[in-house]
Short mmCIF file of C-alpha atoms in Angstrom, two decimals:
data_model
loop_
_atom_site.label_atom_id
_atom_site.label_comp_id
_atom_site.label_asym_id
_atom_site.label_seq_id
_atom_site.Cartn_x
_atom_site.Cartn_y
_atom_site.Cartn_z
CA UNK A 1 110.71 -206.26 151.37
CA UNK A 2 110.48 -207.04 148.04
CA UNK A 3 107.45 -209.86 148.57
CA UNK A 4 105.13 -206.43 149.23
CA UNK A 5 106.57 -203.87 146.93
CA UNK A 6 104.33 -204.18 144.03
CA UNK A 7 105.24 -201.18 142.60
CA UNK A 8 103.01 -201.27 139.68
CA UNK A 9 100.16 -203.29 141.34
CA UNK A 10 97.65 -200.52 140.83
CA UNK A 11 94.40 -199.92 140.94
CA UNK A 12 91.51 -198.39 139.39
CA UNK A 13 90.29 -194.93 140.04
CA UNK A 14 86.71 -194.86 139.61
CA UNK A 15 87.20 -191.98 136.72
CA UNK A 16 89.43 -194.25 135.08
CA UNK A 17 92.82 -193.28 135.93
CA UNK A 18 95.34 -195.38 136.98
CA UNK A 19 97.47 -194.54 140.77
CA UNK A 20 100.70 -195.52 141.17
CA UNK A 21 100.47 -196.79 144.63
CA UNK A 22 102.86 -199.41 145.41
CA UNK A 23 101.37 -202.13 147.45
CA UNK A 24 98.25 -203.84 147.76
CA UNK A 25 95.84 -204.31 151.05
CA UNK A 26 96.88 -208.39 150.70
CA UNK A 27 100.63 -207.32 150.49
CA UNK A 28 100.20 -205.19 153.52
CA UNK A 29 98.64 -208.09 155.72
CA UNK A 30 101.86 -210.00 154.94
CA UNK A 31 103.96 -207.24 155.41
CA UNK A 32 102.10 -206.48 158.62
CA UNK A 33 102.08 -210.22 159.70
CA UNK A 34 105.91 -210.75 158.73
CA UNK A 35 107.09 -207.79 160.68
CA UNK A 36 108.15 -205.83 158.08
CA UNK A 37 105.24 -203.00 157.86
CA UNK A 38 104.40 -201.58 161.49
CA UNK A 39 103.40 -198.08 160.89
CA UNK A 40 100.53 -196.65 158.43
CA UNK A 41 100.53 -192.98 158.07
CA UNK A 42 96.40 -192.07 157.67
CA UNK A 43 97.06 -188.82 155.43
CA UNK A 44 94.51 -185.93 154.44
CA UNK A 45 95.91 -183.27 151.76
CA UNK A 46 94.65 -179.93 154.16
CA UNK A 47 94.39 -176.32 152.29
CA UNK A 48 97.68 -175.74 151.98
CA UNK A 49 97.94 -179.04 150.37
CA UNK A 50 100.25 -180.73 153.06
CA UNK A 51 99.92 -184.41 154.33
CA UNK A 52 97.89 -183.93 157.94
CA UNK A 53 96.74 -187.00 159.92
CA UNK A 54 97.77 -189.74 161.97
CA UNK A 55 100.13 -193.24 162.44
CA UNK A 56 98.34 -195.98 162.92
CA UNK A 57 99.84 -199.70 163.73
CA UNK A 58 99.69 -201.73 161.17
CA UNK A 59 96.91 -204.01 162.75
CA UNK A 60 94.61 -201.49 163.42
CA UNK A 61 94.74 -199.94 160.09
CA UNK A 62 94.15 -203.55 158.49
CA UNK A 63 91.25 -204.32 161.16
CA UNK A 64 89.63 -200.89 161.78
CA UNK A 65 90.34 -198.23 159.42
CA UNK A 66 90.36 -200.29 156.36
CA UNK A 67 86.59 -200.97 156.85
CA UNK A 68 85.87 -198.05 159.02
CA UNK A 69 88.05 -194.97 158.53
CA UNK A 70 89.17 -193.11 161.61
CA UNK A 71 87.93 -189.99 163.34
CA UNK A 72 89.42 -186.95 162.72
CA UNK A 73 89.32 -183.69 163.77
CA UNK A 74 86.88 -181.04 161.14
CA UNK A 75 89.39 -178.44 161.92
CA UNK A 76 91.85 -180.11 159.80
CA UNK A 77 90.09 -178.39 156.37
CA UNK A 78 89.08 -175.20 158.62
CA UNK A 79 92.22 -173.97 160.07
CA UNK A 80 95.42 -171.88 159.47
CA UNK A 81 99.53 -172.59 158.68
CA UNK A 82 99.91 -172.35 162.20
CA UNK A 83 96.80 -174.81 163.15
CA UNK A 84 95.30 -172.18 164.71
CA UNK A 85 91.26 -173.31 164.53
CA UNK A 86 89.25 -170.45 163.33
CA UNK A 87 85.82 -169.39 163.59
CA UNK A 88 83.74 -168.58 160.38
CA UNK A 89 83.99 -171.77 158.42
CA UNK A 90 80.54 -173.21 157.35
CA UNK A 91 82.29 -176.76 157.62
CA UNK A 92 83.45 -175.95 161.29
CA UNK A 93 84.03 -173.79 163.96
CA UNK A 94 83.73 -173.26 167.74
CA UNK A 95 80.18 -172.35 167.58
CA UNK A 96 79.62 -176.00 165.87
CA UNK A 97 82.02 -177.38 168.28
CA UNK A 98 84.66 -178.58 166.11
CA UNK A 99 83.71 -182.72 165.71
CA UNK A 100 84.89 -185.44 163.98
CA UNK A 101 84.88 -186.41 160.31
CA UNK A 102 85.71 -189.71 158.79
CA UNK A 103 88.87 -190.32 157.25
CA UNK A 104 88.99 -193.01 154.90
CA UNK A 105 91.72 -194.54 153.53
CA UNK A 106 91.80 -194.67 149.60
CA UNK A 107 93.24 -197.36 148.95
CA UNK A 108 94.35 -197.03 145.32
CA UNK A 109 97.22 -194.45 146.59
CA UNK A 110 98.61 -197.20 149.38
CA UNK A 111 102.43 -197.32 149.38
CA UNK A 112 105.55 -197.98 150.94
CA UNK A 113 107.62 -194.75 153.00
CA UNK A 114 111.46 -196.04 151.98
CA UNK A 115 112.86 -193.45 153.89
CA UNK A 116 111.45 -194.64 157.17
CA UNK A 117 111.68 -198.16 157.97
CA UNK A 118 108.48 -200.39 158.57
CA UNK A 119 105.99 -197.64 157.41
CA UNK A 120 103.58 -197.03 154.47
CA UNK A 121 101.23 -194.65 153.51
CA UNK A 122 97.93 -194.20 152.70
CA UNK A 123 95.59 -190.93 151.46
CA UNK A 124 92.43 -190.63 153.07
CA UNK A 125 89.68 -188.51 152.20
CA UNK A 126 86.78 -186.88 154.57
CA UNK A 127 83.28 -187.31 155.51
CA UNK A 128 80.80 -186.07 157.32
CA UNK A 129 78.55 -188.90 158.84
CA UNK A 130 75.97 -188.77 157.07
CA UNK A 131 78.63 -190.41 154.59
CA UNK A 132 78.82 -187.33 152.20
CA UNK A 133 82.33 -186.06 151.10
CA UNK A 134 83.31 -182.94 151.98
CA UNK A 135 83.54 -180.41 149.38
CA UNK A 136 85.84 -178.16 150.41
CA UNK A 137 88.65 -180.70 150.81
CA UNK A 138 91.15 -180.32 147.69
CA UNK A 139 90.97 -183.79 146.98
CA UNK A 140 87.10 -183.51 146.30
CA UNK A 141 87.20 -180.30 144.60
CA UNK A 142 89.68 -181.85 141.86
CA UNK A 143 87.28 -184.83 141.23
CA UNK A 144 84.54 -182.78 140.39
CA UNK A 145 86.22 -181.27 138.18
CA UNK A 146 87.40 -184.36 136.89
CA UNK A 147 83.73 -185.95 136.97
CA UNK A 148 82.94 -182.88 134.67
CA UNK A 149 85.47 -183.71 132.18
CA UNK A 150 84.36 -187.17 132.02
CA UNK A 151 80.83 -186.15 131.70
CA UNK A 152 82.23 -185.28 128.31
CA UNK A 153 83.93 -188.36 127.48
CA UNK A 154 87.58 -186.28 128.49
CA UNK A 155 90.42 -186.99 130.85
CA UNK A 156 93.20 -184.93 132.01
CA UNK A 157 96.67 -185.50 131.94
CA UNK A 158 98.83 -183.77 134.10
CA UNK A 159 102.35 -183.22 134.86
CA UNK A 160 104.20 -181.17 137.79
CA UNK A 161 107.54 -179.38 138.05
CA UNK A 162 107.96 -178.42 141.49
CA UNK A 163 111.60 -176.40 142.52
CA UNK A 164 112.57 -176.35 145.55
CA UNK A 165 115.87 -174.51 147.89
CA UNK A 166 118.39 -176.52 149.84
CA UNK A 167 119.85 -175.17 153.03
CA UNK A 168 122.60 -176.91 154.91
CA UNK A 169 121.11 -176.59 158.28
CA UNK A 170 118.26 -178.64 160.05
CA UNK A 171 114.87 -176.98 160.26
CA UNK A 172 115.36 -176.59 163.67
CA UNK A 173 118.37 -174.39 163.33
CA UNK A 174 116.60 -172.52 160.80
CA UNK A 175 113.78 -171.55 163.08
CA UNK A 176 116.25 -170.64 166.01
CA UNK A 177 117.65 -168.44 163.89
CA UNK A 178 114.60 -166.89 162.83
CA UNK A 179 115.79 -167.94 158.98
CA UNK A 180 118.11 -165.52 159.32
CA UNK A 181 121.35 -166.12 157.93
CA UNK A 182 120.88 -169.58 156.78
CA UNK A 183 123.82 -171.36 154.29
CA UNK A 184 122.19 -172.38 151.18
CA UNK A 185 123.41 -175.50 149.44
CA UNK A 186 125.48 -174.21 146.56
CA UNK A 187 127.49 -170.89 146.31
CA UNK A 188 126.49 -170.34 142.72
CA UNK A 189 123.63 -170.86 140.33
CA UNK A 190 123.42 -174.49 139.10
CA UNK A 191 120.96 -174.26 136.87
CA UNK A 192 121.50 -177.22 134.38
CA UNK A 193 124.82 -177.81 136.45
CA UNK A 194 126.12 -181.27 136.43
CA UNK A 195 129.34 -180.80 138.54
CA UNK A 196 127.83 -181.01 141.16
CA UNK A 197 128.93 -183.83 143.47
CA UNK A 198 129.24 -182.82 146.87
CA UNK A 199 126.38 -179.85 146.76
CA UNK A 200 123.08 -181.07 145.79
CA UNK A 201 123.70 -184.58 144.13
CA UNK A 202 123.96 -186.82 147.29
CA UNK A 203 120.48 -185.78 149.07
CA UNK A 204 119.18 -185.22 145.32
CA UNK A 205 119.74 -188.77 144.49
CA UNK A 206 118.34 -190.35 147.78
CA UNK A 207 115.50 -188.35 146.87
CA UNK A 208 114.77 -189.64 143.58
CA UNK A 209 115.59 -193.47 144.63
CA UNK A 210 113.18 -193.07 147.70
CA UNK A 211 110.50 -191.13 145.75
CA UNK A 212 111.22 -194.24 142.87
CA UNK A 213 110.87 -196.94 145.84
CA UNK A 214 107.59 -195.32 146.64
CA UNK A 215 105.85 -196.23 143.39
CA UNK A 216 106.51 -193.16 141.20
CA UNK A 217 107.89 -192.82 137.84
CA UNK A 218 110.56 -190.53 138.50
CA UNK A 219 112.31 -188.94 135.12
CA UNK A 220 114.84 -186.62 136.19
CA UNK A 221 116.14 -183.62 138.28
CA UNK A 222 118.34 -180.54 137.37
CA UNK A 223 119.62 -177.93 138.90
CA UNK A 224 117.80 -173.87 138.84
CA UNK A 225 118.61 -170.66 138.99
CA UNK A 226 118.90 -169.62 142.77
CA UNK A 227 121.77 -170.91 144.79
CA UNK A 228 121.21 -174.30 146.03
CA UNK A 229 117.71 -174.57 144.07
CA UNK A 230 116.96 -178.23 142.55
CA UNK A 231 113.73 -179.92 141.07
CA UNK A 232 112.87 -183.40 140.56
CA UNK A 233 110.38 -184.58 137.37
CA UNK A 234 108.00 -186.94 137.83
CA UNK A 235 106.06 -189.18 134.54
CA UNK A 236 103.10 -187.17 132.93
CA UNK A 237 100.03 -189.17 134.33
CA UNK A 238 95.85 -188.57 135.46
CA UNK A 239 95.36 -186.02 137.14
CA UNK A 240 94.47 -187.31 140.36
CA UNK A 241 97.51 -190.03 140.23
CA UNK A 242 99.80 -187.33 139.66
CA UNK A 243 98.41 -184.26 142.64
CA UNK A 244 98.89 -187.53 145.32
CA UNK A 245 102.06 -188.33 143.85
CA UNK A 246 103.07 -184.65 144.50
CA UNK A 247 101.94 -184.46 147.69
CA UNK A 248 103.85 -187.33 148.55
CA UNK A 249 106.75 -186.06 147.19
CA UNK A 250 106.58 -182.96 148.72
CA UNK A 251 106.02 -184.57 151.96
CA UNK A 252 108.54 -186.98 151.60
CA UNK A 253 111.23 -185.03 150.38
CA UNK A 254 111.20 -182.77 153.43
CA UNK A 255 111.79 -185.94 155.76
CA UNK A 256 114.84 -186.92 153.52
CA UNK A 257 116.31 -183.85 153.72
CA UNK A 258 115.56 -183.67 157.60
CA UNK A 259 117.29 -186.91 158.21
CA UNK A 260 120.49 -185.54 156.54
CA UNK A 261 120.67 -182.41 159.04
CA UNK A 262 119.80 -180.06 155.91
CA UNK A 263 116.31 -178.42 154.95
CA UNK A 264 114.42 -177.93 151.75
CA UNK A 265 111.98 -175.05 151.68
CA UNK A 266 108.88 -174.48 148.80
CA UNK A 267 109.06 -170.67 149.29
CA UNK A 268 107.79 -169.06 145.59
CA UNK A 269 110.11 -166.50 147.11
CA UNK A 270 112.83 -166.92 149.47
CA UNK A 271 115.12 -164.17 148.71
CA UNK A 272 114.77 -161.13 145.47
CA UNK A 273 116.67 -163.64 143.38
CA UNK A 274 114.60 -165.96 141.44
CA UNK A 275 111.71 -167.31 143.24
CA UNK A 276 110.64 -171.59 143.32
CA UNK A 277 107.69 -172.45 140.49
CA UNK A 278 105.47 -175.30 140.01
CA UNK A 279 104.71 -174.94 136.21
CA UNK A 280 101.29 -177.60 135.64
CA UNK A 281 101.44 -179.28 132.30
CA UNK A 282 98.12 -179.92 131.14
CA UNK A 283 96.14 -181.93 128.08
CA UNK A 284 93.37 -183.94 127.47
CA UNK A 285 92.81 -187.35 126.91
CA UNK A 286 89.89 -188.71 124.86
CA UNK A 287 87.95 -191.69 125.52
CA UNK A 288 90.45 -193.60 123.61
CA UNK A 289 93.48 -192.16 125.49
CA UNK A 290 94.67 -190.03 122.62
CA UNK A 291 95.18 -186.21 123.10
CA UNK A 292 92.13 -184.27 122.47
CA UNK A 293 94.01 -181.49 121.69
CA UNK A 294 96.39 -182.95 118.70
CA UNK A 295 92.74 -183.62 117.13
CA UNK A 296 90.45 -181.12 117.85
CA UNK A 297 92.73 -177.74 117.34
CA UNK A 298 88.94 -175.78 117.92
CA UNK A 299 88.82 -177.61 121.40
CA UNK A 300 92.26 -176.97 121.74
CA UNK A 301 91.68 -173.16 121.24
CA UNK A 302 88.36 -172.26 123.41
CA UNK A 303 89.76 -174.74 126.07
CA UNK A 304 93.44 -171.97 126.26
CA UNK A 305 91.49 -168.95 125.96
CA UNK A 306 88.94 -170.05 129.08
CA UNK A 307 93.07 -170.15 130.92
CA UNK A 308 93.39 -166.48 129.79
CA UNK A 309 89.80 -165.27 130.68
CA UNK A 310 89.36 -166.82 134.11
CA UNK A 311 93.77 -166.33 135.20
CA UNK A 312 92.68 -163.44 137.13
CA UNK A 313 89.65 -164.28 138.88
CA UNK A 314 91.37 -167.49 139.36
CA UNK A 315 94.54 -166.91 140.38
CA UNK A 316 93.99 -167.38 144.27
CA UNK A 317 94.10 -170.99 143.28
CA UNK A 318 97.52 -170.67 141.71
CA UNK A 319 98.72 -168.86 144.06
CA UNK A 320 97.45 -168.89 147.82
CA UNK A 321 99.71 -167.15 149.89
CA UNK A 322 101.13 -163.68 150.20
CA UNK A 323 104.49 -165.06 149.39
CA UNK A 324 103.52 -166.37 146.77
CA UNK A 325 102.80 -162.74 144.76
CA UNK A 326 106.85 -161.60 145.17
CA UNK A 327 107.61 -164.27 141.92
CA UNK A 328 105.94 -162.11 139.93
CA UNK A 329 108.38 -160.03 138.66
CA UNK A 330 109.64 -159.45 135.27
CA UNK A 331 113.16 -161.26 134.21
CA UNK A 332 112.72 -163.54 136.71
CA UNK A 333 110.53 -166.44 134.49
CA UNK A 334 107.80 -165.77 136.53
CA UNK A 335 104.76 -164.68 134.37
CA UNK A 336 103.34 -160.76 135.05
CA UNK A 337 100.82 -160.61 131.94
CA UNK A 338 98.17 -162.86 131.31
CA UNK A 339 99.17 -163.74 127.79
CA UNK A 340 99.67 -167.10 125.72
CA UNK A 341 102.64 -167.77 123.64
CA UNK A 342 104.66 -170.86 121.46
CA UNK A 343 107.02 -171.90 123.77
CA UNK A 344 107.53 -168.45 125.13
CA UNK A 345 108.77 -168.78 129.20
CA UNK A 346 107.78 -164.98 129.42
CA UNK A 347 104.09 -165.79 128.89
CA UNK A 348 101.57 -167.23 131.91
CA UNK A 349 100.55 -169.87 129.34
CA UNK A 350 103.00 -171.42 127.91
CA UNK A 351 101.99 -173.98 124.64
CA UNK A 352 104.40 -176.84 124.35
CA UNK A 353 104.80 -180.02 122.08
CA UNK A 354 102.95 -180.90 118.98
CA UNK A 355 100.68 -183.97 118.06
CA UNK A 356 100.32 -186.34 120.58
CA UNK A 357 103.05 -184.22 122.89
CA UNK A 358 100.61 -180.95 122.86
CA UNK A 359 99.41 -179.31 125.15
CA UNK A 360 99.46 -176.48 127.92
CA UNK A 361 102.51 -175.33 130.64
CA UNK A 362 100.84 -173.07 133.58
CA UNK A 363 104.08 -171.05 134.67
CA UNK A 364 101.60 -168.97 136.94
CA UNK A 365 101.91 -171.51 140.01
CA UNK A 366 105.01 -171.36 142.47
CA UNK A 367 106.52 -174.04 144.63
CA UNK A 368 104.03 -173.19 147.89
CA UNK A 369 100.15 -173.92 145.30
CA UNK A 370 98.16 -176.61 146.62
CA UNK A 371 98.25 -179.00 142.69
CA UNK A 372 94.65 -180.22 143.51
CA UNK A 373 93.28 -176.61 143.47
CA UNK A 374 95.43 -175.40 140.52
CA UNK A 375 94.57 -178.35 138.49
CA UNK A 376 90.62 -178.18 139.32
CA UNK A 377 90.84 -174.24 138.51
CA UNK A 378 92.85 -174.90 135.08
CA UNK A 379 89.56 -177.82 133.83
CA UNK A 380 86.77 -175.02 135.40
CA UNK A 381 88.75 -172.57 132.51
CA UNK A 382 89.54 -174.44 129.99
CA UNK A 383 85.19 -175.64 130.05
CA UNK A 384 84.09 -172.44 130.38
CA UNK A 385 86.54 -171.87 127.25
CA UNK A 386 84.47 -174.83 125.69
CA UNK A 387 80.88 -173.43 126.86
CA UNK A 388 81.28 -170.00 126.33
CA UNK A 389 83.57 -171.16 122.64
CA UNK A 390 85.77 -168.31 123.28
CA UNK A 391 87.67 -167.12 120.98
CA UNK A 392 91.84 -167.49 121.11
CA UNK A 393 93.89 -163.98 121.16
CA UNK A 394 96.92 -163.90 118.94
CA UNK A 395 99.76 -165.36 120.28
CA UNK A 396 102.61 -163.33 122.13
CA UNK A 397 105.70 -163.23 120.62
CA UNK A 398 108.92 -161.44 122.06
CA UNK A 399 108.75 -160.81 125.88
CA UNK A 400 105.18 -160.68 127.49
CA UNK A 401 106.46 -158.47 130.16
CA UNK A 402 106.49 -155.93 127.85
CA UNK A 403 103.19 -154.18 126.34
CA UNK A 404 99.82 -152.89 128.02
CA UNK A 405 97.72 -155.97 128.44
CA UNK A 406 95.96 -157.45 131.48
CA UNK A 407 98.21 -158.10 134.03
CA UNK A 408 98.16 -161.24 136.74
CA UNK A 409 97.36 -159.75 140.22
CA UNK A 410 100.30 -158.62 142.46
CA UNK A 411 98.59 -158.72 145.87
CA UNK A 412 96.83 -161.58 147.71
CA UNK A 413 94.02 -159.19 148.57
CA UNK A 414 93.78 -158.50 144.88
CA UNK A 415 93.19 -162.29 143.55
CA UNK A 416 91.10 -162.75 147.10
CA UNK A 417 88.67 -160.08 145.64
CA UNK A 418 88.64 -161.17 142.23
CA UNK A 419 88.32 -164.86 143.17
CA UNK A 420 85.08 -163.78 145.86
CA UNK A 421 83.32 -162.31 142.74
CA UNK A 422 83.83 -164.79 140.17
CA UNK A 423 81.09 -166.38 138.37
CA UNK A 424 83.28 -168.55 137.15
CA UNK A 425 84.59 -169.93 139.85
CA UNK A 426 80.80 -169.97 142.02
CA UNK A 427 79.18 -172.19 139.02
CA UNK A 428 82.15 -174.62 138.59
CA UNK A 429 83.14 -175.10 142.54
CA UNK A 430 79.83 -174.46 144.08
CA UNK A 431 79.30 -171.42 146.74
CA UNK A 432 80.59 -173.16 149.55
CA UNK A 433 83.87 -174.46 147.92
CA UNK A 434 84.36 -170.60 146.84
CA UNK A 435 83.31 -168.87 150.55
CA UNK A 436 85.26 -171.27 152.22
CA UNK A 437 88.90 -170.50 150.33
CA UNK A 438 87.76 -166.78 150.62
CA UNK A 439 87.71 -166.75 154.14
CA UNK A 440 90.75 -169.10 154.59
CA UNK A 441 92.57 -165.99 152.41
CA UNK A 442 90.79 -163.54 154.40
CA UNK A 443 92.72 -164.78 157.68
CA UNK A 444 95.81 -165.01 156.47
CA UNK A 445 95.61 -160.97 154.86
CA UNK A 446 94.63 -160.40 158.41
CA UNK A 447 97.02 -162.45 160.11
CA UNK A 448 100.23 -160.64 157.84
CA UNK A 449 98.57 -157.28 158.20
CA UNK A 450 98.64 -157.63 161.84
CA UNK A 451 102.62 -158.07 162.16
CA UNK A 452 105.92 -156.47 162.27
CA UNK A 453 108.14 -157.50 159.75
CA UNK A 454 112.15 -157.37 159.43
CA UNK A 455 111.96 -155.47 156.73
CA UNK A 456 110.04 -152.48 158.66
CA UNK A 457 112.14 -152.98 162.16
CA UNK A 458 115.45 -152.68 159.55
CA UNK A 459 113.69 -149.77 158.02
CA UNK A 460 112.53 -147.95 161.18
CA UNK A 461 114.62 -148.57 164.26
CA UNK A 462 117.10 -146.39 164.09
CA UNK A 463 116.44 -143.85 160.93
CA UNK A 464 112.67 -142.92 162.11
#
C-alpha cells in the first residue's frame, strides 16, 4: 500500500496548524479503485472523547459523504457511557425527538487503520442543518478556543502523555468476570524497565509501529509504576493535530490489544496503587512559530497563574468522571494542591524546559479526560491570566502535598458545582457549552449514587 500512504501529505488547518493525516482524498480513490481501501470509519470524538460513528464502503464515502456528510444520530453528543439517550439536553432529547445531524468528514485528519486491513479513517465533525457547528461537541469547543488564541496572533502547542494498564485477558473475559480477578501484564512495577521482553514489549511495539503507520510521530514508550502499566509518547504538535492524534491512539490501541486476546484499560484508577495520568504539555507559539513564552516571561507569568486561578472551577474538564477523583492522593504523583513549581511532580502545574523548550506540564488530567476539553479549559485560563494580568504566586518548592493551600477538588459533585458557577468558564465556552457538560455530570452523580457497589456488598453482607 505504499502508492496511498502519504504519511506526511498533510494539510492545512484553517488556524494554521498542520494534521498529520496520512493519505489524501486522490490517494484514497486509488486505494479504493485498486482494492486496497474498502472500509472508511466516519468518526465523531463524543463527551467522553471516544471515536463514535459509522463504516462506510469506500465508494460511498468518496461519492456521498465526501461532498455530503452522513446523518447521524444528535444523541451521539447527548448521551451517557452506557448510550443510554437522556432527556434534558438543549441539543437533544426525546421531547425534540432525537434527529439527525450532519457528520462531515474533515478531511485534513484522513488516514490509514494498519491494524485492520483495507480500512482508513476519517474525523468528522457535527451540524445541525441549518449548517452551524455544534458547540457542545469537543472538537468545536477546542477551536474556539483556538480561534481566540489566534485572535491574538498565538498558537498552541501541545503534547500528551497518556498511561495506560495491560491485562492478559480479552475484554470479554474481563466483563464476565465482572473485572474481578483479572491478571495484569507484569508481576512487578516496570517503571523505566527495559527487561521486559515477553510482558509488555511485544503488544507495546505493534502499538507504536501501527500508531507510526497511521501518520503519527511516535517518540517513545516506557514502562510506569503499576503492574503491567505502559505509555506511549507522541511528537509535541498544534493543538488540534495532536487531541485527533490521541483519540486515534486511544482508539486504536484498544483494537491492537483486542486482537492479541489481552485488554488495555484508561482507568485514572484501577486499583489503590498508582492510578493512569494524562499530563498536557502546553506553550505558545507566536506568529512566527517561536515560543511566546521563552520571550515574553510577563505573558509567560499571567498566562500560569490564570492555570492556578481557574484549576478548581475548571477541573470537571480535567477530570470528568467519578473515577477519575481516586488519583488524587498524595505519594502517588497525582497532584492534591493547586500549586506551581520548577520541575516539581508534586505540584498540579508543573514548569518544564527553558528557552525555546518552555513551557507548562498539567499533571491534573488522568488517563479517562477527554484532551479536547482539557486543552480548551487550559487556553480559557491561561487568557483570563492575560486579561485579568494576574499576578504569579511564588513557586512551590519541596512537596506540594504538604502545607495549607487550596486544594484540587476530591469529589465529582465538588468540581460539578464549581464548574456550574464559574464565570470563567460561562464567558470563555458560552452558556450552553457550560449547561450542557453540567448536566452530562449531573447524570452520571446520579447514575453512581443510585448503585450498589462491591465495596459496600464486601462491607455489609455478612458483618451488618
Amino acid at each position: 500500500m505504499t502508492d496511498v500512504h502519504a504519511r506526511k501529505a498533510a494539510t492545512a488547518r484553517p488556524n494554521g496548524e498542520v494534521a498529520s493525516g496520512s493519505l489524501t482524498v486522490d490517494a484514497l480513490e486509488r486505494a479504493v479503485a485498486g482494492g486496497t481501501v474498502d472500509t472508511v470509519v466516519l468518526a465523531l470524538v463524543d463527551m467522553e472523547g471516544r471515536l463514535v460513528g459509522k463504516r462506510l464502503t469506500g465508494r460511498h464515502f468518496l461519492e456521498s459523504a465526501v461532498p455530503h456528510g452522513a446523518e447521524s444520530c444528535e444523541y451521539l453528543l447527548a448521551t451517557d457511557i452506557d448510550m443510554s439517550p437522556q432527556q434534558g439536553y438543549g441539543l437533544a432529547g426525546w421531547n425534540r425527538g432525537f434527529g439527525d445531524f450532519q457528520l462531515k468528514p474533515d478531511l485534513t485528519t484522513l488516514r490509514l487503520v494498519p491494524w485492520q486491513p483495507g480500512c482508513a479513517l476519517v474525523l468528522a465533525d457535527a451540524f445541525d442543518e441549518e449548517g452551524e457547528a455544534i458547540d457542545v461537541s469537543p472538537r468545536q469547543i477546542l477551536r474556539r478556543q483556538l480561534d481566540r488564541l489566534a485572535a491574538r496572533g498565538l498558537a498552541a502547542q501541545v503534547g500528551t502523555e497518556l498511561e495506560f494498564m495491560i491485562f492478559r485477558s480479552t475484554y470479554r473475559e474481563a466483563w464476565d468476570s465482572g473485572y474481578r480477578n483479572l491478571t495484569k501484564a507484569t508481576p512487578y512495577s516496570v517503571d523505566y524497565a527495559l527487561l521486559d521482553t515477553n510482558g509488555i514489549e511485544p503488544l507495546v511495539r505493534k502499538i507504536r509501529n501501527s500508531m507510526d503507520a497511521a501518520g503519527m510521530h511516535v517518540e517513545s514508550s516506557k514502562g510506569e509504576c503499576n503492574l503491567g502499566q505502559h505509555e506511549v509518547n507522541f511528537r509535541y504538535g498544534g493543538a488540534l493535530g495532536v487531541c485527533d492524534d490521541h483519540t486515534v491512539y486511544k482508539f486504536g490501541s484498544k483494537e491492537i490489544a483486542s486482537q492479541e486476546g489481552m485488554a488495555i484499560t484508561f482507568m485514572a484508577k484501577f486499583d489503590q496503587r498508582e492510578g493512569s495520568s494524562c499530563h498536557v504539555h502546553l506553550s505558545l507559539a507566536a506568529a512566527d512559530g517561536a515560543n511566546a513564552f521563552a520571550t515574553d516571561k510577563g505573558m509567560f507569568d499571567r498566562f500560569l497563574a490564570g492555570q492556578l486561578a481557574c484549576l478548581r472551577e475548571l477541573t470537571l474538564l480535567f477530570a470528568p468522571q467519578i473515577n477519575s477523583y481516586k488519583r488524587y492522593v498524595p505519594g502517588m504523583f497525582a497532584p492534591t494542591a493547586v500549586a506551581w513549581g520548577q520541575d516539581n511532580r508534586t505540584c498540579a502545574m508543573r514548569v518544564i524546559g527553558h528557552g525555546q523548550g518552555l513551557h507548562i506540564e498539567n499533571r491534573l488530567p488522568g488517563a479517562d479526560v477527554n484532551p479536547y476539553l482539557a486543552v480548551a479549559a487550559m487556553i480559557a485560563a491561561g487568557l483570563h491570566g492575560l486579561d485579568a494580568a494576574l499576578d504569579l504566586e511564588p513557586a512551590t518548592t519541596g512537596s506540594a502535598y504538604e502545607g495549607s493551600g487550596p486544594r484540587v477538588p476530591h469529589t465529582m459533585q465538588s468540581a460539578r458545582d464549581l464548574f456550574a458557577s464559574s464565570d470563567v468558564a460561562r464567558r470563555a465556552f458560552g452558556e450552553a457549552v457550560v449547561d450542557h457538560y453540567v448536566h452530562r455530570a449531573d447524570i452520571e452523580l446520579a447514575a453512581f449514587e443510585s448503585s450498589v457497589t462491591d465495596w459496600e456488598r464486601i462491607r455489609g453482607f455478612e458483618r451488618l
